[in-house]
CSV table of N, CA and C in Angstrom, one decimal:
chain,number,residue,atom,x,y,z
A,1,UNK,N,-10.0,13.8,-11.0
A,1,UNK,CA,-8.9,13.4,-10.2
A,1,UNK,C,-9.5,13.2,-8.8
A,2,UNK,N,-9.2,12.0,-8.1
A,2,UNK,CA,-10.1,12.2,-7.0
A,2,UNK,C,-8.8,13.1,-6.0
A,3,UNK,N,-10.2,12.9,-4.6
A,3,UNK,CA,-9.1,13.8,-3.4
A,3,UNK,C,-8.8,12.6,-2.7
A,4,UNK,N,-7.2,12.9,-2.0
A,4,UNK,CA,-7.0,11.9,-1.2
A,4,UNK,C,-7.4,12.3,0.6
A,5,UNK,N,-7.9,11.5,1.3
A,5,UNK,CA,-8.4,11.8,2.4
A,5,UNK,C,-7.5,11.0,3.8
A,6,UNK,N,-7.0,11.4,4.6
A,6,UNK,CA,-6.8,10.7,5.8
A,6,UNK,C,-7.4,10.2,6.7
A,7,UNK,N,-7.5,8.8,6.9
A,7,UNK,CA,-9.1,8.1,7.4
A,7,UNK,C,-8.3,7.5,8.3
A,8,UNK,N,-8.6,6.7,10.0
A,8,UNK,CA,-8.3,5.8,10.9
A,8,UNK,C,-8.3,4.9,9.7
A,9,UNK,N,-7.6,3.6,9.9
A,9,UNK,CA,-7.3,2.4,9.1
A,9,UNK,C,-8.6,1.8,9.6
A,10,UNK,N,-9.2,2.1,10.9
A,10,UNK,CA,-10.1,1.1,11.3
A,10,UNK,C,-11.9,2.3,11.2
A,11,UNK,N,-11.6,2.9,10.5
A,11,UNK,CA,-12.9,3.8,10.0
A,11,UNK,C,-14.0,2.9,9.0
A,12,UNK,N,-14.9,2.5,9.3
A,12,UNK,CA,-15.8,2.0,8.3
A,12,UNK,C,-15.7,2.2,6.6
A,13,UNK,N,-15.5,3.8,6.2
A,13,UNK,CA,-14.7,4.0,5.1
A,13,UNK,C,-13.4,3.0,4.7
A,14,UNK,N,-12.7,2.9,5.5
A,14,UNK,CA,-11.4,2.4,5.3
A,14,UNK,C,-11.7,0.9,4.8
A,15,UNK,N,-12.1,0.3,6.1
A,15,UNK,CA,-12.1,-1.0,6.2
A,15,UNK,C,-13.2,-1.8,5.3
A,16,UNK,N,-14.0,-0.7,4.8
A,16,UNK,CA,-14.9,-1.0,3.5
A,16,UNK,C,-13.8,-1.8,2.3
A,17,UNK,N,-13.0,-0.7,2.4
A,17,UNK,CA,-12.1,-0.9,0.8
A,17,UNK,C,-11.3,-1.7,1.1
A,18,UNK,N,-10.2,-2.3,2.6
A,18,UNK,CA,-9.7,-3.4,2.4
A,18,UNK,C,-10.7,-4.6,2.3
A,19,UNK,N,-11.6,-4.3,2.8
A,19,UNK,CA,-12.5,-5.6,3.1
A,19,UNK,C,-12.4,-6.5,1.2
A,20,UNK,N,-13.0,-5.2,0.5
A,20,UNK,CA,-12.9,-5.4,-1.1
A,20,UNK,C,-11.5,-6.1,-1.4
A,21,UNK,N,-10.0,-5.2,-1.0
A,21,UNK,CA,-8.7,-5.2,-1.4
A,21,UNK,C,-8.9,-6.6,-0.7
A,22,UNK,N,-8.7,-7.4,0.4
A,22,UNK,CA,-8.5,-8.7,0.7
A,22,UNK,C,-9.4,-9.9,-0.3
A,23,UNK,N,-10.5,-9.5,-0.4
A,23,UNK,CA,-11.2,-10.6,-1.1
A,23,UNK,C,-11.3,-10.6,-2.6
A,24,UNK,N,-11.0,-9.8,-3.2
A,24,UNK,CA,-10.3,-9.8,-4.2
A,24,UNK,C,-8.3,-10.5,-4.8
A,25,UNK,N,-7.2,-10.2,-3.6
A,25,UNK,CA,-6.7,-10.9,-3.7
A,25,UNK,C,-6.7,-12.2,-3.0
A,26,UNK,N,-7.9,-12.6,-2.4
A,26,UNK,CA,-7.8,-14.0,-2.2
A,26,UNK,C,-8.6,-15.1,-3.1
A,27,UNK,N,-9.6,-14.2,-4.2
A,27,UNK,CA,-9.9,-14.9,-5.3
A,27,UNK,C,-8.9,-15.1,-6.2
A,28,UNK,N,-8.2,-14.3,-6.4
A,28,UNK,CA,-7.0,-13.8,-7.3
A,28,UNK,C,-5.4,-14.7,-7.3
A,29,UNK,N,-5.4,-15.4,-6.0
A,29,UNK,CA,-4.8,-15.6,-5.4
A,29,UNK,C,-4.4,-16.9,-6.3
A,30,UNK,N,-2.9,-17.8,-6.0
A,30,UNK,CA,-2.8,-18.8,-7.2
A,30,UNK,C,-3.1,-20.1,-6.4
A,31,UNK,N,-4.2,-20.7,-7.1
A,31,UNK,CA,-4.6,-22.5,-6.8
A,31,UNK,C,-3.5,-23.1,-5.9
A,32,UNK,N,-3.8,-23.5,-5.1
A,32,UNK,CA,-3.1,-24.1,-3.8
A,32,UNK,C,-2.4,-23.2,-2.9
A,33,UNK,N,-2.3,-21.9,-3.1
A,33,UNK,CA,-2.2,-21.4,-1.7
A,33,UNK,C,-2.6,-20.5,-1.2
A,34,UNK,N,-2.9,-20.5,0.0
A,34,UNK,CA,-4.1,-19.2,0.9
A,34,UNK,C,-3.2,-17.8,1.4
A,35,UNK,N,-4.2,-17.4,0.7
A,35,UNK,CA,-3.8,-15.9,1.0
A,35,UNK,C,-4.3,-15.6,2.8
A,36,UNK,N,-3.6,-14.9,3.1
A,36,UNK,CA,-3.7,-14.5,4.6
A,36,UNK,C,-4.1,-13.0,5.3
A,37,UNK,N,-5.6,-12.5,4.8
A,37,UNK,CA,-5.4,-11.2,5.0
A,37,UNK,C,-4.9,-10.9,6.8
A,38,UNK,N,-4.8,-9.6,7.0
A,38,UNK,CA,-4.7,-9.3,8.2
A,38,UNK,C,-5.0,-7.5,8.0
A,39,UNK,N,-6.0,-7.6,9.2
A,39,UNK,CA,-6.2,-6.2,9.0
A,39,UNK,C,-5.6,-5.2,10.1
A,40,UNK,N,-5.5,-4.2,9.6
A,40,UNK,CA,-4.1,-3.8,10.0
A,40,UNK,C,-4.6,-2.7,11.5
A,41,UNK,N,-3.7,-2.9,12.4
A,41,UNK,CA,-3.8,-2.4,14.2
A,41,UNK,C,-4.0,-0.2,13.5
A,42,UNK,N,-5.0,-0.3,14.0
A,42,UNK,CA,-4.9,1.0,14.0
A,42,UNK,C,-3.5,2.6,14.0
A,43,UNK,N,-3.0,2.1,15.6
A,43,UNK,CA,-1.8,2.6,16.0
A,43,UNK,C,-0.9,3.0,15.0
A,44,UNK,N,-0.8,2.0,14.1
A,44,UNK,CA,0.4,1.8,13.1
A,44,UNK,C,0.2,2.9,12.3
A,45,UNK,N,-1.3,3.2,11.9
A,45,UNK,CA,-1.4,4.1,11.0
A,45,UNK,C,-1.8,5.8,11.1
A,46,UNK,N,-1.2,5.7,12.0
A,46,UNK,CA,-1.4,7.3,13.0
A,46,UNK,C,-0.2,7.7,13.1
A,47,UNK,N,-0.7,9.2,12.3
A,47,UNK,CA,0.8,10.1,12.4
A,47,UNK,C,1.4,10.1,13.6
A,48,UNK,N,2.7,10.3,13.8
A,48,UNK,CA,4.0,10.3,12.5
A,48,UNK,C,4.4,8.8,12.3
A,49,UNK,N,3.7,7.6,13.0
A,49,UNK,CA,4.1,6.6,12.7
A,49,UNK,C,3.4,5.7,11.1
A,50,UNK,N,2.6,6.7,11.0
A,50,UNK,CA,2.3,6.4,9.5
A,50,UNK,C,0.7,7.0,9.3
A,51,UNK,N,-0.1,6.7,8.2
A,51,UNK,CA,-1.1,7.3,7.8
A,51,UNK,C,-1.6,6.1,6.9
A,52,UNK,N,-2.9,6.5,6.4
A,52,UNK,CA,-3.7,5.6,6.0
A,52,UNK,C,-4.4,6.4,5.0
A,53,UNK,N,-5.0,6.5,4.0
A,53,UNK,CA,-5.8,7.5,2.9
A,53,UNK,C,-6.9,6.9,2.2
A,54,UNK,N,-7.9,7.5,1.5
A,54,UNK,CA,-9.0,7.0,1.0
A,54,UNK,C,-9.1,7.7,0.1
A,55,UNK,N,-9.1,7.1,-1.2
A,55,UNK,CA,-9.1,8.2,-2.5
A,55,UNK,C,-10.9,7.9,-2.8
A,56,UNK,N,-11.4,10.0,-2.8
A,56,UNK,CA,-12.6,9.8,-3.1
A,56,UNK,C,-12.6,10.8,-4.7
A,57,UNK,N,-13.6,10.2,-5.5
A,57,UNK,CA,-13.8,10.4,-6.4
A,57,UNK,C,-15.3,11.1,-6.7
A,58,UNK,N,-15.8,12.3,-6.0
A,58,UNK,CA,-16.6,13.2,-6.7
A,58,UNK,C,-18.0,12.3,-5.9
A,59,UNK,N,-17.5,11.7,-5.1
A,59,UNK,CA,-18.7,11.4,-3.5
A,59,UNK,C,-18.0,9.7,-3.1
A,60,UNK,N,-18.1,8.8,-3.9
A,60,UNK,CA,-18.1,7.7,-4.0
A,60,UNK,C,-16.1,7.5,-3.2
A,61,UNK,N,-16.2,6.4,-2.2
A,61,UNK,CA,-14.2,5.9,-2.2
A,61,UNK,C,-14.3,5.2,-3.1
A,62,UNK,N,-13.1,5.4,-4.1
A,62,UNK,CA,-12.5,4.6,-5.0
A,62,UNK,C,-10.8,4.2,-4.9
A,63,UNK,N,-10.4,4.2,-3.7
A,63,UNK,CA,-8.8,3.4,-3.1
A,63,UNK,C,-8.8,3.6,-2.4
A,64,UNK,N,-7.6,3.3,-1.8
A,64,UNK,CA,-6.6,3.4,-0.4
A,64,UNK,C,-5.4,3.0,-0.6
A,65,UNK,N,-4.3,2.9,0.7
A,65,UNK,CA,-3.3,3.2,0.5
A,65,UNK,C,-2.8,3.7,1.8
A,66,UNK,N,-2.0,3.2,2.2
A,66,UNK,CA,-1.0,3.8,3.8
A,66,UNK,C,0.6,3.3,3.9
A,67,UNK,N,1.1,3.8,4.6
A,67,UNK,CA,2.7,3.8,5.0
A,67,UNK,C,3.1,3.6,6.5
A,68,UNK,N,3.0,2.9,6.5
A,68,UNK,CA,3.6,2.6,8.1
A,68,UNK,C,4.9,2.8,8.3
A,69,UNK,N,5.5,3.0,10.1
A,69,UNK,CA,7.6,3.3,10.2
A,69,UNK,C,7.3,1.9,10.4
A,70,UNK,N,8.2,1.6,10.0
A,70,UNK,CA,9.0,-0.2,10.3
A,70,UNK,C,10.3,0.2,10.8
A,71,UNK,N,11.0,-1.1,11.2
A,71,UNK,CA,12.2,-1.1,11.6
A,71,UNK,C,13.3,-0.2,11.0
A,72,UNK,N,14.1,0.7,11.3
A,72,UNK,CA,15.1,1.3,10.5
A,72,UNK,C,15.9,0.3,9.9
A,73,UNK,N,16.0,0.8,8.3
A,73,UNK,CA,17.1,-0.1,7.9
A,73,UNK,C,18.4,0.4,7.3
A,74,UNK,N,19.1,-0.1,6.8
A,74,UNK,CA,20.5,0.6,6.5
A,74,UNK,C,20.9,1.9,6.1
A,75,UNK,N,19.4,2.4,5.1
A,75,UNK,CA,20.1,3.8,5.0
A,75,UNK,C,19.4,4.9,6.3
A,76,UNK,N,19.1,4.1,7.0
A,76,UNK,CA,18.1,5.0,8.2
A,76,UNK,C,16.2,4.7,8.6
A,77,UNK,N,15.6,5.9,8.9
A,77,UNK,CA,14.3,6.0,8.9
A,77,UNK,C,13.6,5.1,7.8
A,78,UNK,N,12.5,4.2,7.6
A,78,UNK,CA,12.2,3.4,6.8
A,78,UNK,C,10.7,3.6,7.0
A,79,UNK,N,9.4,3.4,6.0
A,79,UNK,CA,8.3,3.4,6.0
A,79,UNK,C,8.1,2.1,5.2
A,80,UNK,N,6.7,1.5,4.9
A,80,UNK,CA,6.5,0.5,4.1
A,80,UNK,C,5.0,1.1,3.9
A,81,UNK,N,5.1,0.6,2.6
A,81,UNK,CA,3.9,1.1,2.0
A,81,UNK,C,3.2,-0.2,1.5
A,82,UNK,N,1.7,0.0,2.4
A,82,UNK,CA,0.6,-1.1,2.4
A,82,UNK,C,-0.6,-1.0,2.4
A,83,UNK,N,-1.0,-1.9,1.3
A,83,UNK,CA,-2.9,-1.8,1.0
A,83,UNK,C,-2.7,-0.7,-0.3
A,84,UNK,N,-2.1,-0.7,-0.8
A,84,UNK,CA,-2.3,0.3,-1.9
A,84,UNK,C,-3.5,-0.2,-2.9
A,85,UNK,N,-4.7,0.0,-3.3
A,85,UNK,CA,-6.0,-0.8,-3.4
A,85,UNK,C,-6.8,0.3,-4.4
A,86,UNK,N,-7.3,0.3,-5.8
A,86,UNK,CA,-8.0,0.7,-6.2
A,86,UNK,C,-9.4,0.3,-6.7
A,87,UNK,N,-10.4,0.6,-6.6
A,87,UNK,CA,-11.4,-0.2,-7.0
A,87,UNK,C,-11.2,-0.6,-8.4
A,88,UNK,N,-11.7,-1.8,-9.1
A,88,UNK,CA,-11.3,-2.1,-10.9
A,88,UNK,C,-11.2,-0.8,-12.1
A,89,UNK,N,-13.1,-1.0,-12.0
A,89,UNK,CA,-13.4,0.3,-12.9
A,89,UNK,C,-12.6,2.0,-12.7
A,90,UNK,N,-11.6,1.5,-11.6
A,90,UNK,CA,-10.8,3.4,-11.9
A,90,UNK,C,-9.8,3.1,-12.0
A,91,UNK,N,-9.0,1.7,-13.0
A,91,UNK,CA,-7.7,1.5,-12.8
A,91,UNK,C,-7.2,2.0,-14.1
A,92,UNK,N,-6.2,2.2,-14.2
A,92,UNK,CA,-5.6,2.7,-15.7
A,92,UNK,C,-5.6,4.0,-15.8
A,93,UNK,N,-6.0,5.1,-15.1
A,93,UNK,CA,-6.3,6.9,-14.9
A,93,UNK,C,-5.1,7.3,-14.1
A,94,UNK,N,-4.2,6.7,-13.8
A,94,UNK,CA,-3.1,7.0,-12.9
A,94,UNK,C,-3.0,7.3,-12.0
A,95,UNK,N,-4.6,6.9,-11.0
A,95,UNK,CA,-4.5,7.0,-9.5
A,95,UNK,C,-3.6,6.6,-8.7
A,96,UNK,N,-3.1,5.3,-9.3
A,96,UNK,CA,-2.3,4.3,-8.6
A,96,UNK,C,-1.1,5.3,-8.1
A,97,UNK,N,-0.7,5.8,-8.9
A,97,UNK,CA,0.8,6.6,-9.2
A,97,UNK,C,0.4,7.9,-8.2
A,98,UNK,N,-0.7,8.2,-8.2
A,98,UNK,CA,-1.4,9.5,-7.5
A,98,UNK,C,-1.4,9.3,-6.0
A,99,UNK,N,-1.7,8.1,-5.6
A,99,UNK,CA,-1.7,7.8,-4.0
A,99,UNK,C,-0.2,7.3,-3.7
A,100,UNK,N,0.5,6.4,-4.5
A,100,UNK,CA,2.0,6.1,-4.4
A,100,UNK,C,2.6,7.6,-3.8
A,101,UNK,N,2.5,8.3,-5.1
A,101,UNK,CA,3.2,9.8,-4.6
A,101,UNK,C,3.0,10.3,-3.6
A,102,UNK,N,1.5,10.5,-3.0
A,102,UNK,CA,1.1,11.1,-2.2
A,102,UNK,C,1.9,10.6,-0.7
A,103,UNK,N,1.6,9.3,-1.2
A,103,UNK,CA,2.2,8.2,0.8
A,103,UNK,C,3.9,8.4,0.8
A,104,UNK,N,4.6,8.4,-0.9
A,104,UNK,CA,5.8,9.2,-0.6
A,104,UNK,C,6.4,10.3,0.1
A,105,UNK,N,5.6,11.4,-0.7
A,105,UNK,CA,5.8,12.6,0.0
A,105,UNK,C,5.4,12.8,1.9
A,106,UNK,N,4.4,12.5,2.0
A,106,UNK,CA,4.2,11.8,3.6
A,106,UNK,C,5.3,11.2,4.6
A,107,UNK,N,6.1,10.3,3.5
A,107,UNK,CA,6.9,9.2,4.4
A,107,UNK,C,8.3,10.4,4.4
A,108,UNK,N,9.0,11.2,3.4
A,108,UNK,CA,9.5,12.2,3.2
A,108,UNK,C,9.7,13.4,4.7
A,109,UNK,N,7.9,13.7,4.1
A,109,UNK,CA,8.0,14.7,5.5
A,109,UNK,C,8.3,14.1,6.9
A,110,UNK,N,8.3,12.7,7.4
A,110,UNK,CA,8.6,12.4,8.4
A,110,UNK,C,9.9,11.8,8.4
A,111,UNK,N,10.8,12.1,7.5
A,111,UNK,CA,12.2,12.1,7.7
A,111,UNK,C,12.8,10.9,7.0
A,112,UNK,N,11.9,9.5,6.1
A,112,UNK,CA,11.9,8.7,6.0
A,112,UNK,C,13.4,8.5,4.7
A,113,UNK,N,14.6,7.9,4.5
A,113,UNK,CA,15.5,7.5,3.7
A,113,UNK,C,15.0,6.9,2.9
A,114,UNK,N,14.4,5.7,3.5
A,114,UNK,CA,14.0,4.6,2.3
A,114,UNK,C,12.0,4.3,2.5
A,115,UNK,N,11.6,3.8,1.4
A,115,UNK,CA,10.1,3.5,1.3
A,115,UNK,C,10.4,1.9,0.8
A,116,UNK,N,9.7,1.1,1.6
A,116,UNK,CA,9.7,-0.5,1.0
A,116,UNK,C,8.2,-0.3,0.7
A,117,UNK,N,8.4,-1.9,0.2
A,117,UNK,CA,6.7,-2.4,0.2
A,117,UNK,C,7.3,-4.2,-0.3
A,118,UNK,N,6.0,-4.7,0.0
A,118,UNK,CA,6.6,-6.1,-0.5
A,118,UNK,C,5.1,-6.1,-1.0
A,119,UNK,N,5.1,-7.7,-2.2
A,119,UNK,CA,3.7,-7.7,-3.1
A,119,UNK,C,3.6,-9.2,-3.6
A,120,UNK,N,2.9,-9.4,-4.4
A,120,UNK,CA,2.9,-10.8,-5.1
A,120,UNK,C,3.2,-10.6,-6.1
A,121,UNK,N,4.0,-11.6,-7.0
A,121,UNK,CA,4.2,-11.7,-8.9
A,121,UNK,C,2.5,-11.7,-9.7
A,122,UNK,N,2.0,-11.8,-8.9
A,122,UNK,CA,0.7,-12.3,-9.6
A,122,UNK,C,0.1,-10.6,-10.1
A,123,UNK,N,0.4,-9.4,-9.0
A,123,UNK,CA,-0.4,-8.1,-9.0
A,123,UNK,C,1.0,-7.7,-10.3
A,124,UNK,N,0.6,-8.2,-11.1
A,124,UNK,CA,1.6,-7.5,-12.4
A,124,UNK,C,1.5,-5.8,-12.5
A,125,UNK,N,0.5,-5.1,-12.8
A,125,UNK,CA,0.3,-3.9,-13.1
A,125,UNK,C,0.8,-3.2,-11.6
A,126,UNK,N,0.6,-3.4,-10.2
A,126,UNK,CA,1.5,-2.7,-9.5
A,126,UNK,C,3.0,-2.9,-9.3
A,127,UNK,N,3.5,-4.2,-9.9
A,127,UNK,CA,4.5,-4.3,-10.4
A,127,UNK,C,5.5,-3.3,-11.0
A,128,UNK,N,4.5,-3.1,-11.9
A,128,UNK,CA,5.2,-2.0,-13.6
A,128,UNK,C,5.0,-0.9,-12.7
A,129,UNK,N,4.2,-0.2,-11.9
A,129,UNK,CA,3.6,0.8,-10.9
A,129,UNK,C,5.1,1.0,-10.4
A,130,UNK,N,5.2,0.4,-9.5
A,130,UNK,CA,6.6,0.1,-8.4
A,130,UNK,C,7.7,0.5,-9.5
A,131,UNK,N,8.1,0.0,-10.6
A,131,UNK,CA,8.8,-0.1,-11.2
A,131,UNK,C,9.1,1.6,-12.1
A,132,UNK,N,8.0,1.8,-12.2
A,132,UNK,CA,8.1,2.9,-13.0
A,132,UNK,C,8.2,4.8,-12.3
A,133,UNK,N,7.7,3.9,-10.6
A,133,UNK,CA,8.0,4.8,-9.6
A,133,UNK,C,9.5,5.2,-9.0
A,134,UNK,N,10.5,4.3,-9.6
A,134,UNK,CA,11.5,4.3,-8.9
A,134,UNK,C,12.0,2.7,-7.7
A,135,UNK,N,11.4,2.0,-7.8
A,135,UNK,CA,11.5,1.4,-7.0
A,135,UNK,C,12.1,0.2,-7.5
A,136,UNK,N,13.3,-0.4,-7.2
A,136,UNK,CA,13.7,-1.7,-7.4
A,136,UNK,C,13.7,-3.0,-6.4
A,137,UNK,N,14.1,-4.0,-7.4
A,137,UNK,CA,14.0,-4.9,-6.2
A,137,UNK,C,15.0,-5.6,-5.0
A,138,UNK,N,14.6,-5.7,-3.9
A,138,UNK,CA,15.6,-5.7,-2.6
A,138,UNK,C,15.1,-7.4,-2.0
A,139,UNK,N,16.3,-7.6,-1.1
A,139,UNK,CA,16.1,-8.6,-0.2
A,139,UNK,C,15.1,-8.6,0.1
A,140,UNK,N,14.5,-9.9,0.5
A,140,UNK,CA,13.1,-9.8,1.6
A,140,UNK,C,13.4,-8.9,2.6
A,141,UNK,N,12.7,-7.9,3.5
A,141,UNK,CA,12.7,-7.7,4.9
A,141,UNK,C,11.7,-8.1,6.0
A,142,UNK,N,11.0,-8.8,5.0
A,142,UNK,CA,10.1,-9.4,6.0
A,142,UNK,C,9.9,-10.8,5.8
A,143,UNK,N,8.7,-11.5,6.5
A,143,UNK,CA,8.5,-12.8,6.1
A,143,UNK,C,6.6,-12.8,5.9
A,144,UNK,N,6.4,-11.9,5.4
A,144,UNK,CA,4.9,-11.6,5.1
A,144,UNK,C,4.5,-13.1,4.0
A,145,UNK,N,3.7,-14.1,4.7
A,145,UNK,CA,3.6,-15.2,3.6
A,145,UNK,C,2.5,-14.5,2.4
A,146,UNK,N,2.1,-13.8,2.1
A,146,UNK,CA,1.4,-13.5,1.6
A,146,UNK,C,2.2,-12.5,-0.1
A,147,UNK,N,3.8,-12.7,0.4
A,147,UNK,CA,4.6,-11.9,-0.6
A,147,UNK,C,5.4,-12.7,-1.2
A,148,UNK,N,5.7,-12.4,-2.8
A,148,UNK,CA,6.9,-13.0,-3.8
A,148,UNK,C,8.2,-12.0,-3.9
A,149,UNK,N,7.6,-10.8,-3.6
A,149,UNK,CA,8.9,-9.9,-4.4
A,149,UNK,C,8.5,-8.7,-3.3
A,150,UNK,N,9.7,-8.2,-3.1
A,150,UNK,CA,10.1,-6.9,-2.6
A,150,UNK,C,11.0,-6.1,-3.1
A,151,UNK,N,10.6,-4.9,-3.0
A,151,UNK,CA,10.9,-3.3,-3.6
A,151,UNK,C,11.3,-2.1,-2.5
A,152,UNK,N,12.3,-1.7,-2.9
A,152,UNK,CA,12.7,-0.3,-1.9
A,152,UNK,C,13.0,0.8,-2.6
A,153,UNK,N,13.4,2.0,-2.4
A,153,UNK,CA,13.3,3.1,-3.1
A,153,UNK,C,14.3,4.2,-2.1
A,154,UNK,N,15.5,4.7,-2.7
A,154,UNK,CA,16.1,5.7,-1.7
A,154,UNK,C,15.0,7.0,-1.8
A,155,UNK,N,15.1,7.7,-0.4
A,155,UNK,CA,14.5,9.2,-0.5
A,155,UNK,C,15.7,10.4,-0.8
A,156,UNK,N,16.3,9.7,-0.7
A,156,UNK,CA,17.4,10.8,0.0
A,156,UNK,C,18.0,11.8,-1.9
């Protein structure tokens, strides 16, 4: 089971693994339209406005994963949960579910009602992830072109 670690978003460690998570969905990405990474402002990801983590596995990072505060929305305090990223070869062991929970309980401790995230139809298996976490699907709240479907989740 790996450990989860709290890393600056802009730590070499970190930005290793989105570097991977971006170019991966932009191969992945569907014929005729460009994916848009953006890598994400440090600030955002510094407690209590959010956190960033690096799942290591016995020396080697094998994910990531962070929660940023976004705008409050209806039911109050709001987090969004982004880059959730596991390397291939460690997918199916239920890490996925392991950093989800962890950025939950995080967004929790800082008082948070609701957890979004927005994704593409294409990432099927975080899909069922989302889905099996509790999370259904909501209006857009954003205009992130890089997303098909959005998910929110009461805390309360």
């Amino acid at each position: 089971m790996p450990t989860l670690v709290p890393l600056p978003v802009d730590d070499p460690r970190s930005r290793a693994l989105l570097t991977e998570y971006f170019q991966m969905r932009g191969e992945a990405f569907p014929r005729g339209e460009t994916y848009r990474p953006v890598f994400p402002t440090a600030s955002v990801f510094t407690p209590p406005a959010g956190v960033f983590v690096v799942a290591v596995d016995d020396g080697p990072d094998v994910g990531c994963g962070g929660i940023r505060r976004i705008e409050d929305g209806p039911a109050g305090v709001r987090y969004e949960v982004k880059h959730l990223y596991l390397r291939p070869e460690t997918r199916g062991r239920g890490w996925g579910r392991l950093l989800l929970e962890d950025l939950e309980r995080r967004a929790r401790e800082w008082g948070a009602a609701e957890l979004v995230l927005d994704t593409h139809h294409t990432l099927a298996a975080a899909g069922g992830l989302y889905a099996r976490s509790g999370f259904e699907a909501i209006a857009p709240y954003n205009d992130n072109p890089n997303a098909t479907r959005w998910y929110g989740k009461r805390l309360d």
